[in-house]
Amino acid sequence: MTANTGKFLRINLSNGETATESVDEQVAIDFIGGRGYGIRYLYKELTPNTDPLGEHNKLILLNGPLAGTSALAVSRWMAITRSPLTGAFARSVGGADFGAWLKFAGYEFIIIEGKAEKPVYIHITRDSCRIHDASELWGKDTRETQKRLSQLYGKSTRTACIGPAGERLVKYTGIFSDRRSAGRCGTGAVMGSKNLKAIVINAQHNIQLFNPQAYNQLVKEQINLVTGNKGFQNHKEWGTTSTQDFTNEIGIYPVRNYRYGRLDGREKIIGDEYRKLRTGDIGCYSCPARCGKVHTVTYGLYNGAHSEGPEYETIWAFTGPIESTSIEATIAADQLCDDLGMDTISTGNTIGFAYELYENGILTKKDTDGLELTYGNHEAMIALIKKIAAREGIGNILAEGTKRAAGIIGKGAEAYAIQIKGLELPAYEPRGAKSMGYNYATAAIGASHCYGYAAQDIWGAMEPRPTDRFAEAENADVVIYNQDETAWKETGIICGFAGGWGWVADLFGKMLSAARGIDQYTDNSHLWRVGERITNLERMFNVREGFNRQDDTLPQRIRTEPLITRGAPGEGQIVRNQDEFLDRYYELRGWSKEGVPSPQKLAELGIGDI
Ligand code: SF4
């Protein structure tokens, strides 16, 4: 029996051609699937210096080898492309059912090439792939778009789409399915640049596994391990709606554009307060955690606001940056971003940047069309979100992200742009969790907590070893461990939360092997090698685009201004010696002083020819 390496669909929007192709077995051994397939195909197929919003960029949407099966938390999907926000490699992970549906249709990924002349959507079934006119959908929000396609094709459809902000090429827009998104790095703008509004899939459950009996037995073991795990039970209860209780406690909740590590009035936004507004929960395919907590406002200024969230990053994005304690405004802002198709992290961070420019007189009421960007003013925040999505007035500049916006505004605005490689920082203060900060600095996609989450610094995780969260170069090995581990888990595509539920080390490789029929996966060292291969190839993608050591830099504020924690631990912390960290990190990685993987390292990883 031959290995089950997966098929993929290539769709060219310029000429309307589609083709089904198979993955070579050696590629399946070396890259497994998911993020591995994504970087392997993007690196091979994209010409250097391709305009991210031009016809020649490619957008790859992938599931993993286990997607659509009854295993828990392995049916997420991922968008991979060259980012219009950063110019670097982009990967962003989404949830809900789209990954499973892509698998039911018979595919592990789709490569979307070219650019349609006018707005289109793609309809995929198990037997066909057709490109249709989308003029009727263009301009609709993500909710209306999915509803309309479901009316057209029936309830057994799942859709991934962009909102109006993606159509207008706002640089930090995502691709949405249900209310979950591959939100970061501007993947939505890439789809918008191709005049592609949506991909809708009609399919029934249909999975082919190499050894179904062995696989089903392993899934039973996984379910037993996961459902008995305390971390799983806590996540099922709260999702991430109480993470802010802890990050405020330890002084790493970024406030006023990363000046403070704790929010004044934080008791108003704790998990118990969100609990009072909870009206349901939602989840991803075959995951009983259902960690998306639904909230509805039934009073006051934001009466009627309803969001399938916010989760921790969004709770932060619409409170910390502008120092607001309004849960209701946060729910309204989350709903708006989901409808318009925007990444909440970059949106909140960019708005916080604008508020600080206003405080310093770099932006005035004249520039903001009369909006008063004063701390606590959440109504102005809501108005700014709409302006950004519409590219109206100041919104047109802020739609470019903090790095480009600072360049346009000038007058020293660069000092207030809290970004790395152009991607805005998320909700963990780097001076109070330095392994996380250095993960941001060295991540191929820019400042992402998901690229190598430093659970050691934040939650006291013991693997591979405990860390001192204020240490720097001493933790370079842990930063590498987190990044490589995330990379091999995302071949899965295992949900970032599920990695800590006590099953992965024992079972993941065996499940992959039963699904694919490739024995190498059962060797743990093979998985780690694949993870390292992926992070190195992603690095090479960036090197080819001209990125180097200078781009692995934490924002000026983080390196020069001591953190103020308002009574939490970590007062006065600053990043002391970035150079020492980078020297150590590059040395351990086998990279040059400039951060370029050595020929020996690439050969050792079997990607020297690439
Ligand atoms: S833990 Fe939450 S995000 Fe992860 S797969 Fe389950 S429902 Fe989806």
Short mmCIF file of N, CA, C and O in Angstrom, two decimals, residues 172 184 254 256-258 313 316-318 320-322 343-356 388 398 401-403 416-420 422-427 447 555:
data_model
loop_
_atom_site.label_atom_id
_atom_site.label_comp_id
_atom_site.label_asym_id
_atom_site.label_seq_id
_atom_site.Cartn_x
_atom_site.Cartn_y
_atom_site.Cartn_z
N TYR A 172 -3.69 44.74 7.52
CA TYR A 172 -3.79 43.74 8.58
C TYR A 172 -5.20 43.12 8.64
O TYR A 172 -5.81 43.04 9.69
N ARG A 184 -3.64 37.19 11.19
CA ARG A 184 -2.44 38.02 11.24
C ARG A 184 -1.73 38.14 9.89
O ARG A 184 -1.95 37.35 8.98
N PRO A 254 0.22 44.90 28.47
CA PRO A 254 0.73 46.18 27.93
C PRO A 254 -0.35 47.27 27.90
O PRO A 254 -1.45 47.07 27.39
N ARG A 256 -1.22 51.61 27.34
CA ARG A 256 -0.80 52.88 26.73
C ARG A 256 0.42 52.67 25.83
O ARG A 256 1.50 53.22 26.07
N ASN A 257 0.21 51.86 24.83
CA ASN A 257 1.27 51.62 23.83
C ASN A 257 2.57 51.13 24.46
O ASN A 257 3.63 51.61 24.16
N TYR A 258 2.44 50.16 25.36
CA TYR A 258 3.59 49.47 25.97
C TYR A 258 4.41 50.37 26.89
O TYR A 258 5.62 50.24 26.97
N GLU A 313 -6.36 37.99 23.51
CA GLU A 313 -5.67 39.01 22.73
C GLU A 313 -6.60 40.18 22.38
O GLU A 313 -6.19 41.34 22.36
N TRP A 316 -7.43 42.35 25.37
CA TRP A 316 -6.34 43.32 25.53
C TRP A 316 -6.38 44.43 24.46
O TRP A 316 -6.26 45.62 24.77
N ALA A 317 -6.56 44.01 23.20
CA ALA A 317 -6.39 44.95 22.08
C ALA A 317 -7.31 46.16 22.18
O ALA A 317 -6.96 47.26 21.71
N PHE A 318 -8.47 46.00 22.83
CA PHE A 318 -9.40 47.12 22.90
C PHE A 318 -9.55 47.68 24.31
O PHE A 318 -10.49 48.41 24.60
N GLY A 320 -6.11 47.68 26.77
CA GLY A 320 -4.75 48.12 27.09
C GLY A 320 -4.24 49.30 26.27
O GLY A 320 -3.80 50.31 26.82
N PRO A 321 -4.29 49.22 24.95
CA PRO A 321 -3.68 50.29 24.14
C PRO A 321 -4.27 51.68 24.41
O PRO A 321 -3.56 52.68 24.34
N ILE A 322 -5.58 51.73 24.72
CA ILE A 322 -6.18 53.06 24.95
C ILE A 322 -6.57 53.24 26.42
O ILE A 322 -7.29 54.16 26.78
N ASP A 343 -7.71 42.00 11.70
CA ASP A 343 -6.95 41.38 12.79
C ASP A 343 -7.07 42.28 14.02
O ASP A 343 -6.64 43.44 14.00
N THR A 344 -7.61 41.75 15.11
CA THR A 344 -7.84 42.60 16.29
C THR A 344 -6.51 43.04 16.93
O THR A 344 -6.43 44.15 17.47
N ILE A 345 -5.49 42.20 16.88
CA ILE A 345 -4.22 42.57 17.54
C ILE A 345 -3.61 43.80 16.87
O ILE A 345 -3.31 44.81 17.52
N SER A 346 -3.43 43.72 15.57
CA SER A 346 -2.83 44.87 14.87
C SER A 346 -3.75 46.09 14.91
O SER A 346 -3.28 47.23 14.98
N THR A 347 -5.07 45.86 14.87
CA THR A 347 -6.00 46.99 14.92
C THR A 347 -5.85 47.72 16.25
O THR A 347 -5.68 48.96 16.28
N GLY A 348 -5.91 46.97 17.37
CA GLY A 348 -5.81 47.61 18.69
C GLY A 348 -4.47 48.28 18.88
O GLY A 348 -4.38 49.42 19.39
N ASN A 349 -3.40 47.60 18.48
CA ASN A 349 -2.06 48.15 18.63
C ASN A 349 -1.92 49.44 17.81
O ASN A 349 -1.37 50.44 18.28
N THR A 350 -2.44 49.43 16.59
CA THR A 350 -2.32 50.61 15.71
C THR A 350 -3.12 51.79 16.29
O THR A 350 -2.68 52.95 16.23
N ILE A 351 -4.27 51.48 16.87
CA ILE A 351 -5.07 52.55 17.48
C ILE A 351 -4.33 53.12 18.71
O ILE A 351 -4.29 54.33 18.92
N GLY A 352 -3.70 52.24 19.49
CA GLY A 352 -2.91 52.71 20.63
C GLY A 352 -1.78 53.63 20.19
O GLY A 352 -1.45 54.63 20.86
N PHE A 353 -1.18 53.30 19.07
CA PHE A 353 -0.12 54.14 18.47
C PHE A 353 -0.68 55.52 18.13
O PHE A 353 -0.09 56.56 18.47
N ALA A 354 -1.88 55.55 17.53
CA ALA A 354 -2.49 56.84 17.16
C ALA A 354 -2.81 57.67 18.40
O ALA A 354 -2.61 58.90 18.41
N TYR A 355 -3.26 56.99 19.47
CA TYR A 355 -3.58 57.73 20.71
C TYR A 355 -2.31 58.37 21.29
O TYR A 355 -2.35 59.48 21.79
N GLU A 356 -1.21 57.66 21.22
CA GLU A 356 0.01 58.26 21.78
C GLU A 356 0.51 59.41 20.91
O GLU A 356 1.02 60.41 21.41
N ILE A 388 -10.65 52.97 9.56
CA ILE A 388 -9.56 52.14 9.01
C ILE A 388 -10.12 51.18 7.96
O ILE A 388 -9.59 51.07 6.86
N LEU A 398 -3.66 54.78 8.84
CA LEU A 398 -3.54 53.73 9.85
C LEU A 398 -3.76 52.33 9.25
O LEU A 398 -3.28 51.34 9.79
N GLY A 401 -0.76 49.94 8.82
CA GLY A 401 0.01 49.37 9.93
C GLY A 401 0.94 50.42 10.51
O GLY A 401 1.23 51.45 9.88
N THR A 402 1.42 50.16 11.73
CA THR A 402 2.18 51.20 12.45
C THR A 402 3.49 51.58 11.74
O THR A 402 3.86 52.76 11.72
N LYS A 403 4.17 50.61 11.16
CA LYS A 403 5.49 50.91 10.58
C LYS A 403 5.35 51.87 9.39
O LYS A 403 6.00 52.92 9.35
N TYR A 416 7.09 55.52 18.20
CA TYR A 416 5.87 55.03 18.86
C TYR A 416 5.26 53.82 18.15
O TYR A 416 4.21 53.32 18.56
N ALA A 417 5.91 53.38 17.09
CA ALA A 417 5.40 52.22 16.34
C ALA A 417 5.94 50.96 17.01
O ALA A 417 7.13 50.64 16.91
N ILE A 418 5.07 50.23 17.71
CA ILE A 418 5.52 49.06 18.47
C ILE A 418 5.30 47.82 17.61
O ILE A 418 4.26 47.15 17.67
N GLN A 419 6.28 47.54 16.79
CA GLN A 419 6.19 46.46 15.81
C GLN A 419 7.55 45.82 15.60
O GLN A 419 8.57 46.43 15.94
N ILE A 420 7.55 44.64 15.04
CA ILE A 420 8.80 43.99 14.63
C ILE A 420 8.60 43.45 13.21
O ILE A 420 7.61 42.75 12.95
N GLY A 422 7.44 44.93 11.00
CA GLY A 422 6.17 45.49 10.51
C GLY A 422 4.94 44.88 11.16
O GLY A 422 3.83 45.39 10.97
N LEU A 423 5.10 43.78 11.91
CA LEU A 423 3.93 43.17 12.55
C LEU A 423 3.82 43.68 14.00
O LEU A 423 4.79 43.62 14.76
N GLU A 424 2.63 44.18 14.34
CA GLU A 424 2.42 44.79 15.64
C GLU A 424 2.50 43.75 16.77
O GLU A 424 2.07 42.60 16.60
N LEU A 425 3.03 44.18 17.91
CA LEU A 425 3.19 43.28 19.05
C LEU A 425 1.83 42.91 19.66
O LEU A 425 0.92 43.73 19.68
N PRO A 426 1.74 41.68 20.19
CA PRO A 426 0.52 41.25 20.89
C PRO A 426 0.55 41.57 22.39
O PRO A 426 1.28 42.47 22.82
N ALA A 427 -0.21 40.80 23.19
CA ALA A 427 -0.59 41.20 24.55
C ALA A 427 0.30 40.66 25.67
O ALA A 427 -0.19 40.41 26.76
N ALA A 447 6.27 40.02 15.07
CA ALA A 447 5.95 39.89 16.50
C ALA A 447 4.69 39.06 16.75
O ALA A 447 3.62 39.59 16.95
N PRO A 555 11.31 46.76 19.59
CA PRO A 555 11.08 48.20 19.41
C PRO A 555 11.94 49.04 20.36
O PRO A 555 12.28 48.60 21.46
#
